[in-house]
PDB file of C-alpha atoms and ligand atoms in Angstrom:
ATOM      1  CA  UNK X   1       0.000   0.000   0.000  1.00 77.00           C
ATOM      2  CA  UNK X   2       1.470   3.297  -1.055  1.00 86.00           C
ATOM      3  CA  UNK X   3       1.607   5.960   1.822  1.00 95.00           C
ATOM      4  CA  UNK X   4       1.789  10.123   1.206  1.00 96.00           C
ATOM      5  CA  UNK X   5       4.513  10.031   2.881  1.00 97.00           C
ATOM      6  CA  UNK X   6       6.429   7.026   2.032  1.00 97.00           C
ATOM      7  CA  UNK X   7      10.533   7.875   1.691  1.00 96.00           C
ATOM      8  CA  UNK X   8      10.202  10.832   3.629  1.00 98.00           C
ATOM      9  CA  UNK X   9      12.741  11.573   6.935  1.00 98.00           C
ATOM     10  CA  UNK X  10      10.906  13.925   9.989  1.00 98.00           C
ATOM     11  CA  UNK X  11      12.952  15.302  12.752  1.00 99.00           C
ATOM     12  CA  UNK X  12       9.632  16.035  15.311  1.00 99.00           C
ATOM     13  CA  UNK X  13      10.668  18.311  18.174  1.00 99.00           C
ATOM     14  CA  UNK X  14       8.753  17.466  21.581  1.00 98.00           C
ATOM     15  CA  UNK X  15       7.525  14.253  20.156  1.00 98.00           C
ATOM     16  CA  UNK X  16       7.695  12.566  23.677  1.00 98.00           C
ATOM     17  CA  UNK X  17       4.268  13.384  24.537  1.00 98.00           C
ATOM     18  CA  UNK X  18       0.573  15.517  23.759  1.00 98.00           C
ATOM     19  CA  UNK X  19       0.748  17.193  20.280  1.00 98.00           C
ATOM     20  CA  UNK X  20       4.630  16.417  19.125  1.00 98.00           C
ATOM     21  CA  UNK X  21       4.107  12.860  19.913  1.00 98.00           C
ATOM     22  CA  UNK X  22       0.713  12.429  17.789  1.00 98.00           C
ATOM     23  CA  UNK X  23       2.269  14.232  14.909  1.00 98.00           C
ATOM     24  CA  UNK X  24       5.099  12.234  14.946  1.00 98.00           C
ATOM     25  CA  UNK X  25       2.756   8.620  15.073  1.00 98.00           C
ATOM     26  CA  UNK X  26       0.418  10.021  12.668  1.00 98.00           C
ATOM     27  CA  UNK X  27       3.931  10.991  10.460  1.00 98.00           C
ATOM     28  CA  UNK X  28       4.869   7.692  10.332  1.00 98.00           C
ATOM     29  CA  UNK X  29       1.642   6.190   9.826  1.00 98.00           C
ATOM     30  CA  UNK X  30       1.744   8.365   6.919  1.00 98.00           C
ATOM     31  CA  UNK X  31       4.991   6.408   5.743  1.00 98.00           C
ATOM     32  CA  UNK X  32       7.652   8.924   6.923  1.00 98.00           C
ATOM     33  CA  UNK X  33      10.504   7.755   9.264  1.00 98.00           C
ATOM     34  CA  UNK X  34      11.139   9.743  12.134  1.00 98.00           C
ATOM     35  CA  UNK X  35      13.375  11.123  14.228  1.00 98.00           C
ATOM     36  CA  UNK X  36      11.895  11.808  18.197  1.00 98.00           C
ATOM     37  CA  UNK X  37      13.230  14.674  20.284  1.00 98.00           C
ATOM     38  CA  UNK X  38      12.756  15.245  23.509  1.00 98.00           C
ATOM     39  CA  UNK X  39      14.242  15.464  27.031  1.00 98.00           C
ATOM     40  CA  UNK X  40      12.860  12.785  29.199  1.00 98.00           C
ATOM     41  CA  UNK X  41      14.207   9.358  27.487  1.00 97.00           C
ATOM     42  CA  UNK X  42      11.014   7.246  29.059  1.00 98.00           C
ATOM     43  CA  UNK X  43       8.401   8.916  26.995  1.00 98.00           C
ATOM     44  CA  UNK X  44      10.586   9.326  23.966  1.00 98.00           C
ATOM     45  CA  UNK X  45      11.346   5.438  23.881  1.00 97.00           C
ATOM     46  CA  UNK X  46       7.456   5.212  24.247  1.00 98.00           C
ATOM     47  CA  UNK X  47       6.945   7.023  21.205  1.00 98.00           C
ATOM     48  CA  UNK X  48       9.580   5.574  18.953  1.00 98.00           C
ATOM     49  CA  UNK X  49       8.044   2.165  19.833  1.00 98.00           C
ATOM     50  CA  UNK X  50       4.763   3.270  19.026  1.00 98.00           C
ATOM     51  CA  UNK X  51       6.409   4.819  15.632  1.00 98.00           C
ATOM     52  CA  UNK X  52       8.140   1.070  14.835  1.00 98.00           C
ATOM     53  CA  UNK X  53       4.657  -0.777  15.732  1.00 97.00           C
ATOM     54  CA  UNK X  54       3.716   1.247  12.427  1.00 95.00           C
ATOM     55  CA  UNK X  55       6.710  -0.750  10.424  1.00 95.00           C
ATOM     56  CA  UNK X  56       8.874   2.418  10.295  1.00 98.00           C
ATOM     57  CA  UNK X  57      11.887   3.467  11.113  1.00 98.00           C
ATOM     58  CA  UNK X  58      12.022   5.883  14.658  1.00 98.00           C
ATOM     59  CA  UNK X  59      15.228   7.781  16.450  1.00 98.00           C
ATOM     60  CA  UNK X  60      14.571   8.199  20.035  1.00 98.00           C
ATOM     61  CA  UNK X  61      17.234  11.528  20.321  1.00 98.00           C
ATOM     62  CA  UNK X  62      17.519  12.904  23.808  1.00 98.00           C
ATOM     63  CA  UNK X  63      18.062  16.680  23.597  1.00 98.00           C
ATOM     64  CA  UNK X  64      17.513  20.623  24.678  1.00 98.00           C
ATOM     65  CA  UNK X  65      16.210  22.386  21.332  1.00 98.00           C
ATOM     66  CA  UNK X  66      17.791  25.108  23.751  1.00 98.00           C
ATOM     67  CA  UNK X  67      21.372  23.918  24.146  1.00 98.00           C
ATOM     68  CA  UNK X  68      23.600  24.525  20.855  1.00 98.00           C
ATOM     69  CA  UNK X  69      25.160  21.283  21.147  1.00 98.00           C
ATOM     70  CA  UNK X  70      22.654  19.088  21.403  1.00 98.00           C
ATOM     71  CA  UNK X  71      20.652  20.751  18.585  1.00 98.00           C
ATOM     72  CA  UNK X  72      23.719  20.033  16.322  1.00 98.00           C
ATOM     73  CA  UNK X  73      23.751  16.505  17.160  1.00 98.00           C
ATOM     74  CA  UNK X  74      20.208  15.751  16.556  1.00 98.00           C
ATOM     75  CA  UNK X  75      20.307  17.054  13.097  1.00 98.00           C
ATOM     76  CA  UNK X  76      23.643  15.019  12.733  1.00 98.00           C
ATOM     77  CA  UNK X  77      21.877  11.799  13.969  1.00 98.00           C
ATOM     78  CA  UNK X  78      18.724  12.533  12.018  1.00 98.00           C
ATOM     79  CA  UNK X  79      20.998  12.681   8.572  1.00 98.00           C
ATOM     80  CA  UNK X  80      24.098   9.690   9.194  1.00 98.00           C
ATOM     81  CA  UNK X  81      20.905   7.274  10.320  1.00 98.00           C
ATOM     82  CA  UNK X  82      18.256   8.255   7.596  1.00 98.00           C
ATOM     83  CA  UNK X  83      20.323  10.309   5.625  1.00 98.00           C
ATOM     84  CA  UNK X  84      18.403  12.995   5.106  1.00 98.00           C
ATOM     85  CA  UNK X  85      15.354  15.203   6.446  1.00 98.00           C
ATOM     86  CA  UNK X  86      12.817  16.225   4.255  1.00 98.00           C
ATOM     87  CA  UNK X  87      10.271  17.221   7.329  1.00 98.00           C
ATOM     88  CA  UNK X  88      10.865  19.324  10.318  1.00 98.00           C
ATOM     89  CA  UNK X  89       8.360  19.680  13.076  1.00 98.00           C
ATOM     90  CA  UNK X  90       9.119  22.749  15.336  1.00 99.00           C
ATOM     91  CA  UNK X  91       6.869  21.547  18.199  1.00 98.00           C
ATOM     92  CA  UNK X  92       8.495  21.544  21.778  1.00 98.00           C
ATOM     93  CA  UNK X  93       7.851  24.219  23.764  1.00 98.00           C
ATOM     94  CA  UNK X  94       7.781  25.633  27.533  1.00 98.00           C
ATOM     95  CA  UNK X  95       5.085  27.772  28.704  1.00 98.00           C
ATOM     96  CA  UNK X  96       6.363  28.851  32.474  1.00 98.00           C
ATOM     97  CA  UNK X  97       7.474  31.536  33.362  1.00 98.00           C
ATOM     98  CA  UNK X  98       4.205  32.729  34.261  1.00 97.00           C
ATOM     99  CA  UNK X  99       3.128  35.254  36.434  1.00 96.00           C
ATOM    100  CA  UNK X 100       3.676  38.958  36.957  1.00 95.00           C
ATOM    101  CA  UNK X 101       5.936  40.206  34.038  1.00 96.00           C
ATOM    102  CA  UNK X 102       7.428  42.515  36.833  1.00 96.00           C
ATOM    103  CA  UNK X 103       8.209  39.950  39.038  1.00 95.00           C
ATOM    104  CA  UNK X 104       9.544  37.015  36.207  1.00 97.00           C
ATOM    105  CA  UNK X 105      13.575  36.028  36.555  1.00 97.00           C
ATOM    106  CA  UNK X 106      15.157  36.744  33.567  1.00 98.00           C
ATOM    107  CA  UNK X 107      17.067  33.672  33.285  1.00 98.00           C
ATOM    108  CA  UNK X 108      13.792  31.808  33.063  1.00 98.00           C
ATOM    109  CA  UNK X 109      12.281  34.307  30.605  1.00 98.00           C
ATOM    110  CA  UNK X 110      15.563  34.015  28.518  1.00 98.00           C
ATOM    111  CA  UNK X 111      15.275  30.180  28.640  1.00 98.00           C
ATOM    112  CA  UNK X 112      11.437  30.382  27.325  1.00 98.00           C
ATOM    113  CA  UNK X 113      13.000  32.166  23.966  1.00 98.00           C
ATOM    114  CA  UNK X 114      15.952  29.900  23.633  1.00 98.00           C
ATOM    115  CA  UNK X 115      13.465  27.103  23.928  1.00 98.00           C
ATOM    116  CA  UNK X 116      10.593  28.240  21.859  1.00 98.00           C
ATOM    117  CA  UNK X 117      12.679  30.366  19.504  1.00 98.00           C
ATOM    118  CA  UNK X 118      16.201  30.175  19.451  1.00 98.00           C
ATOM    119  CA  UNK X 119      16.189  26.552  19.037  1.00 98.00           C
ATOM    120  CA  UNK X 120      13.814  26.532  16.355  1.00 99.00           C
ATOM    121  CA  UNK X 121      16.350  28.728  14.383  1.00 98.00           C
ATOM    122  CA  UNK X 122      19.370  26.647  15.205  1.00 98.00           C
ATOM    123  CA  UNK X 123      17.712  23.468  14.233  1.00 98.00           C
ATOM    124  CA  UNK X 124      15.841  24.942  11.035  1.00 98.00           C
ATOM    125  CA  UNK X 125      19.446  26.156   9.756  1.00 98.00           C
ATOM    126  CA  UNK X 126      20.838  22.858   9.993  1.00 98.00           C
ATOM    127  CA  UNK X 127      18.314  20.756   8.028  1.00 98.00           C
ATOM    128  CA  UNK X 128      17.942  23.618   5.351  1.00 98.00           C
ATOM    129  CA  UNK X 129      20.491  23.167   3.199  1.00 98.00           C
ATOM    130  CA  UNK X 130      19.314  19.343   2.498  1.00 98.00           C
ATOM    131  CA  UNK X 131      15.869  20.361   1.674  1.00 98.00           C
ATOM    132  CA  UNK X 132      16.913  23.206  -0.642  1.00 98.00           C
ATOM    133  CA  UNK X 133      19.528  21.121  -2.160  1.00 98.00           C
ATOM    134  CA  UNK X 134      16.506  18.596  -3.140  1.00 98.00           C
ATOM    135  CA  UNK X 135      14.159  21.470  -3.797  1.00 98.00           C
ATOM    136  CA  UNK X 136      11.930  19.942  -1.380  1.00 98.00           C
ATOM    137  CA  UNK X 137      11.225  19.816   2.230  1.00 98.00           C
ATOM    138  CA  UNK X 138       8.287  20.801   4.777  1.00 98.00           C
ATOM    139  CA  UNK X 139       8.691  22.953   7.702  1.00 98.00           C
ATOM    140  CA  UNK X 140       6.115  23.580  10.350  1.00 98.00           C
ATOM    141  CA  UNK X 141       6.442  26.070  13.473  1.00 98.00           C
ATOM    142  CA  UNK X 142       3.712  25.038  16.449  1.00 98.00           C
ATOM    143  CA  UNK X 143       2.763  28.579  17.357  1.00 98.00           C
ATOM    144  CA  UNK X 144      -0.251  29.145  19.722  1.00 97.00           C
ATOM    145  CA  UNK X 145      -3.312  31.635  19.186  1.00 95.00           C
ATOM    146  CA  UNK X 146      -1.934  34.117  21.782  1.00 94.00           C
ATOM    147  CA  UNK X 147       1.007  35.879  19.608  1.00 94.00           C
ATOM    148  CA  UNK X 148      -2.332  37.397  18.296  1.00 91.00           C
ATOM    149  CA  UNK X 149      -4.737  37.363  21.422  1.00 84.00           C
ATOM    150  CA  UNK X 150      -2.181  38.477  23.140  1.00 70.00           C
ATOM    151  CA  UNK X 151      -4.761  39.470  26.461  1.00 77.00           C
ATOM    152  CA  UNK X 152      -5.492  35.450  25.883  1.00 83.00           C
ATOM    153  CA  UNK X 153      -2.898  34.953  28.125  1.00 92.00           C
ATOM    154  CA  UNK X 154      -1.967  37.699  31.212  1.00 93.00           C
ATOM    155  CA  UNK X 155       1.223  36.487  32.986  1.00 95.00           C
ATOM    156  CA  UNK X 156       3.036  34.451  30.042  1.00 96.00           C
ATOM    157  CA  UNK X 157       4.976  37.495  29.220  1.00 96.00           C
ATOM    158  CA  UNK X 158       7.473  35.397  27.623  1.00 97.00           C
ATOM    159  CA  UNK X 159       5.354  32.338  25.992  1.00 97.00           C
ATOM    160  CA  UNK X 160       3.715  34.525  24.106  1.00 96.00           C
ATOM    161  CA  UNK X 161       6.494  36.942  23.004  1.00 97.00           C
ATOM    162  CA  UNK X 162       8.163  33.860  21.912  1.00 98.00           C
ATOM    163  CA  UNK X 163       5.207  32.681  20.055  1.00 98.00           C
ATOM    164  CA  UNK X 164       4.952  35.932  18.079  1.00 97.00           C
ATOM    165  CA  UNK X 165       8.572  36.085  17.486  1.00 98.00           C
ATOM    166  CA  UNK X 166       8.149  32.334  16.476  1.00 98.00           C
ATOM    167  CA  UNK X 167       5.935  33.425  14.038  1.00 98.00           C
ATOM    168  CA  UNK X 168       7.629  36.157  11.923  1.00 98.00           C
ATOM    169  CA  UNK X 169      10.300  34.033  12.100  1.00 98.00           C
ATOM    170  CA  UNK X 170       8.674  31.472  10.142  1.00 98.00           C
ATOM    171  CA  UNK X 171       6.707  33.658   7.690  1.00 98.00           C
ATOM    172  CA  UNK X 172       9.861  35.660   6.980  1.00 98.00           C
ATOM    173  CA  UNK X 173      11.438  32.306   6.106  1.00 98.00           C
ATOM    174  CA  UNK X 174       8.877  31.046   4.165  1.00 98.00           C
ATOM    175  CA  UNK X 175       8.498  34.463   1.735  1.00 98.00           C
ATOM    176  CA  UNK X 176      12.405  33.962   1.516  1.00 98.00           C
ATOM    177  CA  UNK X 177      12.583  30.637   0.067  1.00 98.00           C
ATOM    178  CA  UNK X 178       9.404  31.008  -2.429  1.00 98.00           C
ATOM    179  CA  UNK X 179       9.742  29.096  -5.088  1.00 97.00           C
ATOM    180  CA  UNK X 180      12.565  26.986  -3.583  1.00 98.00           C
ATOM    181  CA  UNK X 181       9.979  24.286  -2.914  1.00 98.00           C
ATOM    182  CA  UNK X 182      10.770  24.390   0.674  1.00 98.00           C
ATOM    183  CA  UNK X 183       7.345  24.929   2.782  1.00 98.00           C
ATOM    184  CA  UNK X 184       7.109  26.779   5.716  1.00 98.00           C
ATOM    185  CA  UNK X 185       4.085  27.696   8.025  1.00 98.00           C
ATOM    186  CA  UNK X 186       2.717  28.353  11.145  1.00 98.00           C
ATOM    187  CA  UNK X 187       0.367  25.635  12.881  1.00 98.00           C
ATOM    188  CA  UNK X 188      -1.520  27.310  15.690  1.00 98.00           C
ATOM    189  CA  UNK X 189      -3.028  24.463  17.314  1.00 98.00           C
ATOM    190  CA  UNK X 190      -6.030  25.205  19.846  1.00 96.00           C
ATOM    191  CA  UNK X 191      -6.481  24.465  23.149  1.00 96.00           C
ATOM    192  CA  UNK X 192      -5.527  21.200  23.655  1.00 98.00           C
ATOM    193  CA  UNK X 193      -5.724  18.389  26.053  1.00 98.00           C
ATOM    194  CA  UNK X 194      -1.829  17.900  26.939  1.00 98.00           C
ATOM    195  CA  UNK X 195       0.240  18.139  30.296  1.00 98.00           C
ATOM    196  CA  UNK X 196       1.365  21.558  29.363  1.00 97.00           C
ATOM    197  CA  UNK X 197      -2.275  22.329  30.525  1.00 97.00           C
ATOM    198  CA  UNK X 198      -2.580  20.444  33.187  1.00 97.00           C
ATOM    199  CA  UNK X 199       0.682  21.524  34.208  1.00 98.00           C
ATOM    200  CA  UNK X 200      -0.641  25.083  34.128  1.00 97.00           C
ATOM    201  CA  UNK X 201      -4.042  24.537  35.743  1.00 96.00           C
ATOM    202  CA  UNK X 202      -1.845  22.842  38.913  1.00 97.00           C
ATOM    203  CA  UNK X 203       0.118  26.007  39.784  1.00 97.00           C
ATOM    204  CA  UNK X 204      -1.253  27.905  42.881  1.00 96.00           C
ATOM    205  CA  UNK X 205      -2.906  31.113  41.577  1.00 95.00           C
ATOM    206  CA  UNK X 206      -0.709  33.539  43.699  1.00 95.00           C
ATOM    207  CA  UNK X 207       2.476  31.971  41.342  1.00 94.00           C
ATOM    208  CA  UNK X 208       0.495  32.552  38.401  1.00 95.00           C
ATOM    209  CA  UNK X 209      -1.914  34.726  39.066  1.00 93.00           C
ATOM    210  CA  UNK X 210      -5.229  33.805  40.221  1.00 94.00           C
ATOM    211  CA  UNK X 211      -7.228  35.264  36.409  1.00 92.00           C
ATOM    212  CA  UNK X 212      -4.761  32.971  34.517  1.00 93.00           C
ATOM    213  CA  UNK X 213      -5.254  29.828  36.277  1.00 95.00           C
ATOM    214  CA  UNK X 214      -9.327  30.351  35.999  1.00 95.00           C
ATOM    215  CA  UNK X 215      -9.100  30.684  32.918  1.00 94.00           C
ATOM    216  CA  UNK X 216      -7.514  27.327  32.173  1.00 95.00           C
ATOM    217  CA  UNK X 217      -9.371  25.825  34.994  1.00 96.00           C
ATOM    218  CA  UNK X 218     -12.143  26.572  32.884  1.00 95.00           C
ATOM    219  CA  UNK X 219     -11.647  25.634  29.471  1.00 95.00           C
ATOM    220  CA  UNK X 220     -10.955  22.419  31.353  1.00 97.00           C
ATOM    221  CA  UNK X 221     -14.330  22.183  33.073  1.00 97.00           C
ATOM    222  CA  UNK X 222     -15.710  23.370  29.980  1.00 96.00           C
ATOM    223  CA  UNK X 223     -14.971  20.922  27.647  1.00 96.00           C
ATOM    224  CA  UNK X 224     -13.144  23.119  25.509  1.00 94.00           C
ATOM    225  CA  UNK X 225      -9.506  21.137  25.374  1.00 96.00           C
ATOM    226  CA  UNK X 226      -9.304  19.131  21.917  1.00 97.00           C
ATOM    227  CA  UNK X 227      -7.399  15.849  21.958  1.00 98.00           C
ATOM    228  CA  UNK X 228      -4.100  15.875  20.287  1.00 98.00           C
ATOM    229  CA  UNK X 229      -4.635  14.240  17.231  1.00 98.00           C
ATOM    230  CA  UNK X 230      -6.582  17.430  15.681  1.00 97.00           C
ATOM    231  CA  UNK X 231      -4.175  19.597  15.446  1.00 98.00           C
ATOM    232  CA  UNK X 232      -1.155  16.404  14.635  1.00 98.00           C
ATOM    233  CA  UNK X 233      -3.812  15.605  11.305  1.00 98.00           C
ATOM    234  CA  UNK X 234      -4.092  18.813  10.461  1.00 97.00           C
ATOM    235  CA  UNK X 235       0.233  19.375  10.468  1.00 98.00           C
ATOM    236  CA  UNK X 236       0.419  15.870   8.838  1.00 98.00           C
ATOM    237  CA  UNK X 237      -2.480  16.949   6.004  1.00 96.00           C
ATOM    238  CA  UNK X 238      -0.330  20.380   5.386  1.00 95.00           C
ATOM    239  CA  UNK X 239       2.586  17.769   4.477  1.00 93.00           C
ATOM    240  CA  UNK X 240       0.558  16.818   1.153  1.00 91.00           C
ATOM    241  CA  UNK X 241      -0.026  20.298  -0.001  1.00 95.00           C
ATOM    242  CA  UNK X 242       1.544  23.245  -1.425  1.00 96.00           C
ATOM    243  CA  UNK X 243       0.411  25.453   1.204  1.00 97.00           C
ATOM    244  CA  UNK X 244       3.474  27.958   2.468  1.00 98.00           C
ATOM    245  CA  UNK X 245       3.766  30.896   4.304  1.00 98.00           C
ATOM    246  CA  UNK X 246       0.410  30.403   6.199  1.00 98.00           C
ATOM    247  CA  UNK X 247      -0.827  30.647   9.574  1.00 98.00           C
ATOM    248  CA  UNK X 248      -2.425  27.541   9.937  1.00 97.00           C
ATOM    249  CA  UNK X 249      -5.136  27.729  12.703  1.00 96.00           C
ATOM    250  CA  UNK X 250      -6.922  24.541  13.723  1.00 96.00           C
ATOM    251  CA  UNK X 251      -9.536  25.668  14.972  1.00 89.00           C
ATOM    252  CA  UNK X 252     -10.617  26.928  11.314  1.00 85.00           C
ATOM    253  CA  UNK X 253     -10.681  22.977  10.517  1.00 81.00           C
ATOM    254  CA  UNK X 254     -12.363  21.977  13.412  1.00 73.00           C
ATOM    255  CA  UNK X 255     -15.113  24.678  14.530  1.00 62.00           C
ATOM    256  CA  UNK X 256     -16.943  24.311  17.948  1.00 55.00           C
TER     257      UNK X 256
HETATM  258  N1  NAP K   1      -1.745  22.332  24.624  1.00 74.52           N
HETATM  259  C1  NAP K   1      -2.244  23.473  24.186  1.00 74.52           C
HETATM  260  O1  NAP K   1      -3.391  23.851  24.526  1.00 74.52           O
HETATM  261  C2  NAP K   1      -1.455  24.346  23.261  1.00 74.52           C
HETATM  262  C3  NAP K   1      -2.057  25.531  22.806  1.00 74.52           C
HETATM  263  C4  NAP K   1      -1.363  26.345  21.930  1.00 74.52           C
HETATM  264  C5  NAP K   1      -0.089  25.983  21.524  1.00 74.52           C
HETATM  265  N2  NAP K   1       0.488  24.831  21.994  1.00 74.52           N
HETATM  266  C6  NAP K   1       1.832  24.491  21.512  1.00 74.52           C
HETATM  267  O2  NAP K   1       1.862  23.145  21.075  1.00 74.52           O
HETATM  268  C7  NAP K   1       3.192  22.615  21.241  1.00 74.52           C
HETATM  269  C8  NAP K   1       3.135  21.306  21.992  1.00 74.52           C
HETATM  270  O3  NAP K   1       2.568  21.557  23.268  1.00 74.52           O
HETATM  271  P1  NAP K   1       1.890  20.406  24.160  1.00 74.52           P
HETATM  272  O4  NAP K   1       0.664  20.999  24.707  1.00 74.52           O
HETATM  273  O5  NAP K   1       1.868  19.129  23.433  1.00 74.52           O
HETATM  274  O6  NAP K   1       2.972  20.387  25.361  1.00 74.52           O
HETATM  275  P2  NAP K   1       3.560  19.213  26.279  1.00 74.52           P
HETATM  276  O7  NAP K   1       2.579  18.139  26.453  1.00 74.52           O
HETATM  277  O8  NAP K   1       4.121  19.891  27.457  1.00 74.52           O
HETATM  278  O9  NAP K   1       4.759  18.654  25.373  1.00 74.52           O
HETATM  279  C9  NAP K   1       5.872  19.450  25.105  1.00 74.52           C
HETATM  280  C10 NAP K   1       6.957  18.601  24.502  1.00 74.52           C
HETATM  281  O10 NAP K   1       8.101  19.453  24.295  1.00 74.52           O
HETATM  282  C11 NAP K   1       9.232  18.868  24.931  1.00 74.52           C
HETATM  283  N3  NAP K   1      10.162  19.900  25.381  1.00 74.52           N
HETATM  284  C12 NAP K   1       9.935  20.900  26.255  1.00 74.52           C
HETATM  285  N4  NAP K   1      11.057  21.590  26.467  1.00 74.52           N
HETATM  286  C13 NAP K   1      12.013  21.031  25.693  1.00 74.52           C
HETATM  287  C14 NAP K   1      13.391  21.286  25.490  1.00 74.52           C
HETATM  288  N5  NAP K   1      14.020  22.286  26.122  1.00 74.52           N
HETATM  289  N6  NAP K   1      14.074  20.504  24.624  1.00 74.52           N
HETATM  290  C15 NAP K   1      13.460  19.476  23.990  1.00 74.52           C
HETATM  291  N7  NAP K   1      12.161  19.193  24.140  1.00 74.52           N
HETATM  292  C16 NAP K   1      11.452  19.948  25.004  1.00 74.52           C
HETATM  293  C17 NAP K   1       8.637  18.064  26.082  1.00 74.52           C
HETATM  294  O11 NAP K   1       9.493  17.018  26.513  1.00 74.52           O
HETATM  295  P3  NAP K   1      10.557  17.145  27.702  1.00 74.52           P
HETATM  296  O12 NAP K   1       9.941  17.971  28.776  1.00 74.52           O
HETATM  297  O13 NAP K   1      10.795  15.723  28.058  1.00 74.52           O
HETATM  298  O14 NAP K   1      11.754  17.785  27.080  1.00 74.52           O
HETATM  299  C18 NAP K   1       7.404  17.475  25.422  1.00 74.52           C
HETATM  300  O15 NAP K   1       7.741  16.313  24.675  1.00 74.52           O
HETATM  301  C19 NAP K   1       3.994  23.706  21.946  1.00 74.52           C
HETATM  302  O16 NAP K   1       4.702  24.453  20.983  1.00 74.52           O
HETATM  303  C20 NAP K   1       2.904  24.580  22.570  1.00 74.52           C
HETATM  304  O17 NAP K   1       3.345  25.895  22.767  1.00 74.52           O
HETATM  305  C21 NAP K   1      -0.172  24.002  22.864  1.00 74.52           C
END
């Protein structure tokens, strides 16, 4: 049976659990071999079996998208094992530090942007010179609604900086390599059902602030989190298209 994605390489960043780790499944059940990044080794193993139960081939790569060194080594993995990457998932991500912007350490908010942004660079630099040497390749930035509603989200002074940041990054790219036939585009996923918001809805509201963790208390309660595999179909779907330089909002594919 011929897959869309048969032949392909991914590198999927985060891919140890909630969105990166769906993507990455639903990548492979697609036909691509991938490469799984992440820092805890436990969940990444879980997810690179999960990727070889689908008959492909998986790299379980423990690294910091935010460390230099370790970002150079998972693109060198990625290429001497499957020698080459034709997909590149920009998915892991931090959301703390939250709270009052006037009270946030600056070593934390600087590690939020080497995380969510710096990385992203580092890693995207490395793989593209493969993909435009092929004249192919498919890059996708996980963004978040609130580099727009940026009121969506009091207290995450430096999640959502980095998400903005993360995405004129990405449409800058993607205007500069037009007609390269390397893709690039934002996927702004929704509010999803992940530990990243459970992880937020278990802080104490005087860390936070009390108006933050009510709200995601409440789009809990509500029913309003979406399970992972929406927004990992709609990233794998953009894969088979010759959509670039888009924000890519789930929620458009998937309305209440
Ligand atoms: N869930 C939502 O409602 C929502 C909404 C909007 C946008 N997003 C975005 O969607 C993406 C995925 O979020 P999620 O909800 O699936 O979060 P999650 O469940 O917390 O997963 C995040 C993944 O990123 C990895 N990661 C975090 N820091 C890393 C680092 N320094 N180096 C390497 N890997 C790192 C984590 O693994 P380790 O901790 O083991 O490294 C984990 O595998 C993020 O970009 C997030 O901003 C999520």
């Amino acid at each position: 049976m011929n897959r869309p994605l048969d032949g392909r390489v991914a590198i999927v960043t985060g891919a140890g659990r909630g969105i990166g780790r769906m993507t990455a499944l639903l990548l492979a059940e697609s036909g691509a071999d991938v490469a799984c990044v992440a820092r805890t080794e436990s969940e990444l193993d879980e997810a690179a079996r999960a990727i070889r139960s689908t008959d492909r081939r998986a790299l379980s790569i423990r690294a910091d998208v935010s460390d230099a060194g370790d970002v150079a080594a998972v693109a060198e993995r990625a290429l001497n094992e499957f020698g080459r990457v034709d997909i590149l998932v920009n998915n892991a991500a931090v959301v703390s530090p939250l709270g009052p912007t006037v009270g946030v350490d600056m070593k934390e908010w600087s590690r939020a942007i080497e995380v969510n942004l710096v990385g992203v660079m580092r890693l995207t630099q490395l793989v593209l010179p493969g993909m435009l040497g092929r004249e192919s390749g498919y890059i996708v930035n996980v963004s978040s609604g609130v580099a727009v509603g940026l009121g969506a989200m009091l207290g995450g002074n430096a999640y959502t900086t980095s998400k903005a940041a993360l995405e004129a990054h990405t449409l800058n790219l993607a205007a500069e390599l037009e007609g390269t036939g390397v893709k690039v585009n934002v996927l702004r996923p929704g509010t999803v059902d992940t530990a990243m918001q459970s992880w937020i809805r278990s802080q104490p509201g005087d860390d936070i602030g009390h108006e933050l963790r009510q709200k995601f208390a409440d789009l809990h309660a509500e029913g309003h989190l979406a399970d992972p595999e929406k927004p990992a179909r709609v990233i794998v779907d953009l894969m088979s298209s010759e959509t670039t330089g888009q924000i890519v909002d789930v929620r458009a594919y998937f309305p209440d």
